[in-house]
Coordinates of C-alpha atoms in Angstrom, one line a residue:
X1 CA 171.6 83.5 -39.3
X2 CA 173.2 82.2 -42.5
X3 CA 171.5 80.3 -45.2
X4 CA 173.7 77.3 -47.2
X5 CA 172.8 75.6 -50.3
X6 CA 174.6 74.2 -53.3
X7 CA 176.7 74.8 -55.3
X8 CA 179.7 74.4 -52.7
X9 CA 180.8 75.0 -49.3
X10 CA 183.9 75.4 -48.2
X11 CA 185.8 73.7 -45.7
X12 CA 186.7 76.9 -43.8
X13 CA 183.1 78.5 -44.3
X14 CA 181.7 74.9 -42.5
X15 CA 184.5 75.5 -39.5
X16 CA 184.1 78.5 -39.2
X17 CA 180.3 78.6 -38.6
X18 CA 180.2 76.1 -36.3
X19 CA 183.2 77.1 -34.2
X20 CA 181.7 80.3 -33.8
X21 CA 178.0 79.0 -33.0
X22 CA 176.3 81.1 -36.4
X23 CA 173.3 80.0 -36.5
X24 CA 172.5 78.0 -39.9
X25 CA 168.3 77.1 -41.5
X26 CA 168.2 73.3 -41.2
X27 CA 166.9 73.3 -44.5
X28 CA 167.0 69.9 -46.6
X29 CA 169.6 71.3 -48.8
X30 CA 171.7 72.3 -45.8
X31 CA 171.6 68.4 -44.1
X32 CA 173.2 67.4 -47.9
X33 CA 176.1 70.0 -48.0
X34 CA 178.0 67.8 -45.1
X35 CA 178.0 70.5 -42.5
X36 CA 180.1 69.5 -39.3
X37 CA 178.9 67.8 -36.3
X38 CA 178.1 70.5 -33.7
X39 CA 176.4 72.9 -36.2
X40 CA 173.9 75.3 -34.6
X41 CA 170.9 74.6 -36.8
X42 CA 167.5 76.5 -36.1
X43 CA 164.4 75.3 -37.9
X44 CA 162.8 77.0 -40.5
X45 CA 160.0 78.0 -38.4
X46 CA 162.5 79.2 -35.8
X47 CA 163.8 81.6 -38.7
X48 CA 161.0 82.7 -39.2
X49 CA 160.3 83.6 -35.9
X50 CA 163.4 85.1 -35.7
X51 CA 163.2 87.4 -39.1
X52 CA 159.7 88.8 -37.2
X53 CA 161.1 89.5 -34.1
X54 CA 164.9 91.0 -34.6
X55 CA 164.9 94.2 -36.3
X56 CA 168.8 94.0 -36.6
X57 CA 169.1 90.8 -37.9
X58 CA 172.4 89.7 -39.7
X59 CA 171.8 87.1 -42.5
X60 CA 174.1 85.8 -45.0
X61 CA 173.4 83.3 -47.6
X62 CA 176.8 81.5 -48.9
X63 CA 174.6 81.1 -52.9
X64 CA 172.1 83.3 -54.9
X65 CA 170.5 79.5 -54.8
X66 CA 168.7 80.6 -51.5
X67 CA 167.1 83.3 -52.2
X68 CA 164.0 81.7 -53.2
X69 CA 164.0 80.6 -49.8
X70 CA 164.2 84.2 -48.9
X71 CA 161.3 85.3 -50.9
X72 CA 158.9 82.4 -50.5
X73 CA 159.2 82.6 -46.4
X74 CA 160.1 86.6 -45.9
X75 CA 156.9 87.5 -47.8
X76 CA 155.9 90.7 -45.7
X77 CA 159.4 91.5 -45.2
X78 CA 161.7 94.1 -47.6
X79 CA 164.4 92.0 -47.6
X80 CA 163.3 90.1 -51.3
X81 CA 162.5 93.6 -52.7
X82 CA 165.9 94.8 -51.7
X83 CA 167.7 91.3 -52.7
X84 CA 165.3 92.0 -56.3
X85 CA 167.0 95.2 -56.8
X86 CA 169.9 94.4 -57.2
X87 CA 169.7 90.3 -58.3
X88 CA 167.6 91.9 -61.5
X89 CA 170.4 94.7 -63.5
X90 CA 167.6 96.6 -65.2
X91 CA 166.2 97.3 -61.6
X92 CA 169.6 97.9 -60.2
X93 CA 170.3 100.4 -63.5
X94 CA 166.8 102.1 -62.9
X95 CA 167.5 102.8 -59.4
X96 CA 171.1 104.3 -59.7
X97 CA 170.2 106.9 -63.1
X98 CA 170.5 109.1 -60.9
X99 CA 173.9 108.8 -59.9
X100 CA 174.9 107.7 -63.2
X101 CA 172.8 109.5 -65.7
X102 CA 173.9 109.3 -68.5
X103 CA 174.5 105.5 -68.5
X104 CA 172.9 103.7 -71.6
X105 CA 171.5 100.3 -70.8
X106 CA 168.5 98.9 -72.3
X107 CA 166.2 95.7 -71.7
X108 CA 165.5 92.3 -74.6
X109 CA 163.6 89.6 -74.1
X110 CA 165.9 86.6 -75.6
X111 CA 163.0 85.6 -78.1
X112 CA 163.6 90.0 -79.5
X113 CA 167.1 89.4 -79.9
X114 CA 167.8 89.2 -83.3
X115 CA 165.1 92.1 -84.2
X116 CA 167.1 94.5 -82.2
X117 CA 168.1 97.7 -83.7
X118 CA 171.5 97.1 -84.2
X119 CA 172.4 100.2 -85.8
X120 CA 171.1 102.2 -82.8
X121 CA 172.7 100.8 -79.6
X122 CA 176.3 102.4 -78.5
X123 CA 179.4 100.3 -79.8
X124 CA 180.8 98.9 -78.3
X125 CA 178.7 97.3 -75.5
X126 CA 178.1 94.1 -73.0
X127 CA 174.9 92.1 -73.3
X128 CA 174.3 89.9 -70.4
X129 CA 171.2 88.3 -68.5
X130 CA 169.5 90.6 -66.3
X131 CA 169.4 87.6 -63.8
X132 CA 173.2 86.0 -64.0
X133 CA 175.8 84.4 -62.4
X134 CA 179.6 84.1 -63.0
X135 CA 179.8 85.1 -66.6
X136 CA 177.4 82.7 -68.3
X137 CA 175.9 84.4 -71.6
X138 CA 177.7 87.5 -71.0
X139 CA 179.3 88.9 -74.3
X140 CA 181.3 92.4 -75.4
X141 CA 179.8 93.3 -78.8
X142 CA 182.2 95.9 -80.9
X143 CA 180.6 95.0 -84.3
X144 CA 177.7 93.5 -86.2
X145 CA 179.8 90.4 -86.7
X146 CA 180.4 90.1 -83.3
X147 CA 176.6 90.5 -82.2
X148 CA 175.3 87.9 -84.8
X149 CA 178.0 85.4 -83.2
X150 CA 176.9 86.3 -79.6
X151 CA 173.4 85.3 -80.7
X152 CA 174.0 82.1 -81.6
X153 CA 176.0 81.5 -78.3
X154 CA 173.5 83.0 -76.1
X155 CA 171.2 80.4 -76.8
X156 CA 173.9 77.9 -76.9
X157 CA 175.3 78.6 -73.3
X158 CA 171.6 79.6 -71.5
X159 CA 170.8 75.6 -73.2
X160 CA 173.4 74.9 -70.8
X161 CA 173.2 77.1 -67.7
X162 CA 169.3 76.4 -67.1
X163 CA 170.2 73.6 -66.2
X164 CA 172.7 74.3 -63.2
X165 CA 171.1 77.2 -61.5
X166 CA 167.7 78.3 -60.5
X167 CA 165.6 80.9 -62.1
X168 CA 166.6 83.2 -59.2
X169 CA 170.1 82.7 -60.1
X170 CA 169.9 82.8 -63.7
X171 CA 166.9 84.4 -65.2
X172 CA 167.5 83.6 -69.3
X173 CA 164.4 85.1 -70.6
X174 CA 165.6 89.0 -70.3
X175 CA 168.8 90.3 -71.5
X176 CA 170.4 93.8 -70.4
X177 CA 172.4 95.7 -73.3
X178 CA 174.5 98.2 -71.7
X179 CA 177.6 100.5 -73.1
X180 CA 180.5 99.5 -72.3
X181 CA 182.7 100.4 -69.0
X182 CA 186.6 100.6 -70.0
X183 CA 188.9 101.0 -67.8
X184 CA 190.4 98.6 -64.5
X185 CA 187.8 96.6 -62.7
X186 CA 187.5 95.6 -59.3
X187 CA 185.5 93.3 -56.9
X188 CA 184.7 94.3 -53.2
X189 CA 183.0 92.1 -49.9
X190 CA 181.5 94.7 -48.1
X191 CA 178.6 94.8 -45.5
X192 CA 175.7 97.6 -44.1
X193 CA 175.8 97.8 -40.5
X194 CA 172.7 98.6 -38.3
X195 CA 173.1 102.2 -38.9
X196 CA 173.5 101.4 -42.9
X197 CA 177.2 102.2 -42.9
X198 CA 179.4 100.4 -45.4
X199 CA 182.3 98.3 -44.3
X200 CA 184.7 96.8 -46.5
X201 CA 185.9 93.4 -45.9
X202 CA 188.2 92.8 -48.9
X203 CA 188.8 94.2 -52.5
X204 CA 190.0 92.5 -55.3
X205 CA 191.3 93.7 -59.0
X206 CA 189.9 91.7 -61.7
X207 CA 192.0 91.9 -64.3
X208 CA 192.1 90.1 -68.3
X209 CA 194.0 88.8 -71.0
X210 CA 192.7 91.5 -73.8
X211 CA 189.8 94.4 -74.0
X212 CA 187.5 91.5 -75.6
X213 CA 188.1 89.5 -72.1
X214 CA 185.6 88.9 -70.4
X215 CA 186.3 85.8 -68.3
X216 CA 186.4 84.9 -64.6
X217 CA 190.0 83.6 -64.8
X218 CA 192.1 85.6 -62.3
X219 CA 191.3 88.0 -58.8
X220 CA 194.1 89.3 -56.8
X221 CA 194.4 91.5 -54.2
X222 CA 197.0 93.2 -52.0
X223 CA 198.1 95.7 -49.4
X224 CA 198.5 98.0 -52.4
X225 CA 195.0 97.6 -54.1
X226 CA 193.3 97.7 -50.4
X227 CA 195.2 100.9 -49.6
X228 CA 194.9 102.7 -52.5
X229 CA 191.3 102.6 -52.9
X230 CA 189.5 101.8 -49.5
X231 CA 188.6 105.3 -49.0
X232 CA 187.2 105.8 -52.3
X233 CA 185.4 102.5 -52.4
X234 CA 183.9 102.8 -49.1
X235 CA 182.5 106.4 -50.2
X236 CA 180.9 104.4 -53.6
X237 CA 179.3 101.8 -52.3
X238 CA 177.9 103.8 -49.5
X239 CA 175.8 106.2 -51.8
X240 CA 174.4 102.8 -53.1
X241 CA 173.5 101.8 -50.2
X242 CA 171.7 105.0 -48.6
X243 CA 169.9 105.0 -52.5
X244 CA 168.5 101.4 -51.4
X245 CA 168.5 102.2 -47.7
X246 CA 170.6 98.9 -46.7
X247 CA 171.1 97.8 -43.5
X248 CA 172.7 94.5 -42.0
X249 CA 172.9 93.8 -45.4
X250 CA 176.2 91.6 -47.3
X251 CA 177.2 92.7 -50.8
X252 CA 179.6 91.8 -53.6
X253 CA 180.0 94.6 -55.6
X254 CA 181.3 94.8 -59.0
X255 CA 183.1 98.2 -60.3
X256 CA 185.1 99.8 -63.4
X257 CA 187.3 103.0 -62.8
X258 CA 187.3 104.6 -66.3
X259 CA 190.3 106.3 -67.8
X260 CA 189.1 109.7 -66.4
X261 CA 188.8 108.2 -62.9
X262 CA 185.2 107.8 -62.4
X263 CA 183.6 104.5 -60.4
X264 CA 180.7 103.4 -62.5
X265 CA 178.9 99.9 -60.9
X266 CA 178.8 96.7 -62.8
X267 CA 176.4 95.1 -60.1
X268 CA 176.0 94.5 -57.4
X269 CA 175.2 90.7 -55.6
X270 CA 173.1 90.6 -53.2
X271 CA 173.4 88.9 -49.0
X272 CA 176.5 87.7 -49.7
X273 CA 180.4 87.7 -50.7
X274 CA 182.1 86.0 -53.6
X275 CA 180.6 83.0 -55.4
X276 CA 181.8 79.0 -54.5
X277 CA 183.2 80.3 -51.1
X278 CA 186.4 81.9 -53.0
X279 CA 187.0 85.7 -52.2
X280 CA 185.8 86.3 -48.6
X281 CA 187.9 82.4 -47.9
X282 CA 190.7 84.4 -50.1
X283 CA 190.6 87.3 -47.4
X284 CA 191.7 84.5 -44.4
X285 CA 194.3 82.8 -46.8
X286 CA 195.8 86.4 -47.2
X287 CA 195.2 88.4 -44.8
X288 CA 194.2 86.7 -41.4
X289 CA 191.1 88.4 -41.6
X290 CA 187.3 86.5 -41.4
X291 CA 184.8 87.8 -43.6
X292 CA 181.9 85.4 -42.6
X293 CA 182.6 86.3 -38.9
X294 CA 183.0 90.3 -39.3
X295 CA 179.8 90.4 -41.0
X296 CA 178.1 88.2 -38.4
X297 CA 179.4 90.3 -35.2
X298 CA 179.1 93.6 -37.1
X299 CA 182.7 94.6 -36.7
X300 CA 184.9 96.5 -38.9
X301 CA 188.2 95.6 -39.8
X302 CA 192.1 97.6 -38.6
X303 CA 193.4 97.7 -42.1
X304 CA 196.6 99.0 -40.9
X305 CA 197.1 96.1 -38.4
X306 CA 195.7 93.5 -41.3
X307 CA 197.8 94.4 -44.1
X308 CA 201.1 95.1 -41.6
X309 CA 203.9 92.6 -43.3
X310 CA 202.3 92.1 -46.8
X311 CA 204.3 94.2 -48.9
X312 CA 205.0 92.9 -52.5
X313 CA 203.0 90.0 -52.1
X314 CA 200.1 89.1 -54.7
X315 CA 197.1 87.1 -53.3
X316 CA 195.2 85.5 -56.1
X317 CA 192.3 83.3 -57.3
X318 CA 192.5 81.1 -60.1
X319 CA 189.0 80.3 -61.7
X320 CA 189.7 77.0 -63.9
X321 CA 186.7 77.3 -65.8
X322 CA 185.9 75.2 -69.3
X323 CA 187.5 77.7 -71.4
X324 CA 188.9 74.4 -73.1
X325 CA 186.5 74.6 -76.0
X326 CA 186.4 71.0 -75.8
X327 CA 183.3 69.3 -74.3
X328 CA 183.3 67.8 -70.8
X329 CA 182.1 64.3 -71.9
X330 CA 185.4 64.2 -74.1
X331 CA 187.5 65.1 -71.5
X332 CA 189.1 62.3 -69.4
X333 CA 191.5 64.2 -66.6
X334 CA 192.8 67.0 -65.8
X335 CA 196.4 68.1 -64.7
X336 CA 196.2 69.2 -61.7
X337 CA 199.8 68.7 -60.8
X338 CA 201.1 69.9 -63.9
X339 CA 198.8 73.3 -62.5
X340 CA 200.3 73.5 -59.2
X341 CA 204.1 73.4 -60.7
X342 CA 203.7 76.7 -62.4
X343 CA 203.0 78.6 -59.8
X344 CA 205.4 79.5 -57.1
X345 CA 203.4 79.3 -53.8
X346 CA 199.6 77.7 -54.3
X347 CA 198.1 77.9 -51.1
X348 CA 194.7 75.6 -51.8
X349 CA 193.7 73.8 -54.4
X350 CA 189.8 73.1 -54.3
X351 CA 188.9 70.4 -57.4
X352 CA 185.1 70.9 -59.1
X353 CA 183.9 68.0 -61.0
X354 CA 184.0 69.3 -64.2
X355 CA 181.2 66.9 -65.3
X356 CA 178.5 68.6 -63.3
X357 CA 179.6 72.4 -63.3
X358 CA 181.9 74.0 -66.1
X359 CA 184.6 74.4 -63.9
X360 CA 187.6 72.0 -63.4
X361 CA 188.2 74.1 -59.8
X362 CA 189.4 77.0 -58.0
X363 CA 193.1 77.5 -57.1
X364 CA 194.3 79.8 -54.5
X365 CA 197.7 81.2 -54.5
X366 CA 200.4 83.6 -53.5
X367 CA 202.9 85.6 -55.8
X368 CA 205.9 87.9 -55.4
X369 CA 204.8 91.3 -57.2
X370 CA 207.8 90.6 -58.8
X371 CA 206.6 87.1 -60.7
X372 CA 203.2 88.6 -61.8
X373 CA 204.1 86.7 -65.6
X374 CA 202.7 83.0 -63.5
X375 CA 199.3 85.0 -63.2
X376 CA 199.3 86.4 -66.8
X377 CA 200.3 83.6 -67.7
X378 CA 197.4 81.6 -66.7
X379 CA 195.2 84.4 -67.3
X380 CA 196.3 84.0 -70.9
X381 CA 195.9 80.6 -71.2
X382 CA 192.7 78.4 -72.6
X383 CA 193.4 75.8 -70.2
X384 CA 194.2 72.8 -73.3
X385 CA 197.4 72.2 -71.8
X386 CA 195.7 70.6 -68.4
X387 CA 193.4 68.3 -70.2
X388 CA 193.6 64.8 -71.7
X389 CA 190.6 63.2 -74.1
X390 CA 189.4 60.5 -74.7
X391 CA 190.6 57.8 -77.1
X392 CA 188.5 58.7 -79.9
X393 CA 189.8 56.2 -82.2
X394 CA 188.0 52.8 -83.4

């Protein structure tokens, strides 16, 4: 059964759950999020039921919004223990020492910040929230000018970001300081079957504009980045999983390769794919292929069949998020068409109000490997060009 709830559902995820009879929680959120007509929708107390009667039940929430749901009606359940693991990064860095053991990573309370002992934690390193999402309030620190500054905006941006998500989604009391992981990062939809296998439904390379990047701007992914590290990846996430003993349980999974070729986790997200519908939808755009239903019917992709015909092509996602630097109320439009023209085959274009969330919207598109400049371009970019302001004047 899948569980819906704001911020955004797409229109693909909405088909393809009711052409494929998923079975969604008729919870009041879900009635709101304009679901189509001939949705299968169970009652709460039917899922319920159903959570205490099917040992091998699949279920996929489309937002970190729903897991309170999760916890407050799967009480006697492991699920919210397991979700806990790995929503909360101090938990998730406690339970894989041993895999990783001689990763530094250390908890603050946001009131402690500024009595931390600077000259003792490893330069340079990533402070974040141990309950986040996207990449609110997370900062790379190289020096104690650059930690004094990330104070300041911490509080600045959690001011914000309480505001949007819930607790369960964005916990801003405790802060994780970990060392930095250099080296090429990726993104992976993955799933544990019934017998706690992994199966990957899609990877993605994340990369950025500098080594102080880092931004949400740009994922691609290709026949060449599934190939090349589907083996290895599968392998990874699977000694995760057998650590956590996983089962029927979706995954987005966040990982560095460092310059000596070792996979170290950033984190792992918990029952379900890529945030605002955009990496698993990504994964049909490109490749044909269905996360949503693959997960739900527990079968595992042909990679040689899905990525037949994709040589040299780039599949990407554009994040358009507020890097503007210039405050939403001010702003009075954005260029949306001016955004399409440079790039040479956008697939979707899905507009955010900007007023509400920090994002002006998510851009789907495909590039010859040869034109890869349109996505550093973008991915260089602060987004200024795109915006126009308010008549300040008078």
């Amino acid at each position: 059964m899948f569980l819906v709830d704001k911020p955004y559902l797409s229109e693909f995820f909405k088909k393809t759950i009711r052409d494929h009879g998923i079975p969604v929680v008729d919870t009041e959120i879900a009635r709101q999020l304009g679901l189509y007509p001939g949705t299968k929708l169970i009652s709460e107390e039917q899922a319920i039921e159903m959570a205490g009667q099917q040992d091998d039940l699949r279920i996929y929430t489309t937002s970190e919004n729903a897991i309170g749901w999760l916890a407050k009606h799967f009480p006697v359940s492991d699920l919210p223990g397991k979700i806990d693991i790995f929503k909360n990064k101090l938990k998730f860095r406690e339970l894989t020492k041993t895999l990783f053991p001689g990763f530094y990573f250390h908890g603050v309370r946001v009131s402690e910040l500024r009595q931390v002992q600077f000259d003792q934690l490893p330069l340079p390193f990533i402070i974040k929230p141990a309950v986040g999402f996207f990449s609110m309030g997370v900062h790379k620190v190289s020096s104690y000018e650059e930690w004094l500054v990330a104070c300041s905006a911490i509080i600045a941006e959690l001011a914000q970001g309480r505001n949007l998500y819930p607790e369960e989604v964005l916990d801003t009391g405790t802060f994780i300081i970990e060392q930095c992981i250099n080296g090429d990062e990726f993104a992976i939809d993955a799933y544990f079957d019934a017998d706690g296998e992994p199966v990957i439904l899609g990877i993605f390379q994340h990369p950025f504009s500098s080594n102080s990047d880092v931004s949400d701007r740009v994922y691609i992914s290709s026949k060449e980045i599934i190939e090349s590290n589907l083996a290895e990846f599968t392998d990874f996430i699977g000694k995760i999983g057998r650590l956590a003993g996983l089962k029927n349980f979706p995954v987005h999974v966040e990982l560095r390769r460092d310059i000596d070729g070792a996979l170290l986790p950033i984190e792992v997200n918990p029952m379900r794919f890529g945030g605002w519908c955009t990496t698993a939808d990504l994964t049909f755009l490109a490749y044909g292929l269905n996360p949503y239903l693959y997960y739900f019917l527990g079968t595992k992709p042909n990679w040689p069949a899905v990525l037949r015909r994709k040589d040299e092509k780039i599949f990407s996602i554009v994040i358009l998020d507020n890097s503007t630097g210039v405050d939403e109320k001010a702003i009075n439009a954005f260029d949306y068409d001016k955004l399409l023209a440079r790039f040479e085959h956008p697939i979707e274009l899905r507009k955010i109000d900007y007023r509400h969330y920090p994002i002006f919207g998510f851009l789907f598109a495909e590039t010859r490997a040869a034109n890869f400049a349109e996505l550093e371009n973008i991915l260089a970019s602060d987004l200024k060009e795109f915006i126009s302001c308010h008549n300040t004047e008078g």
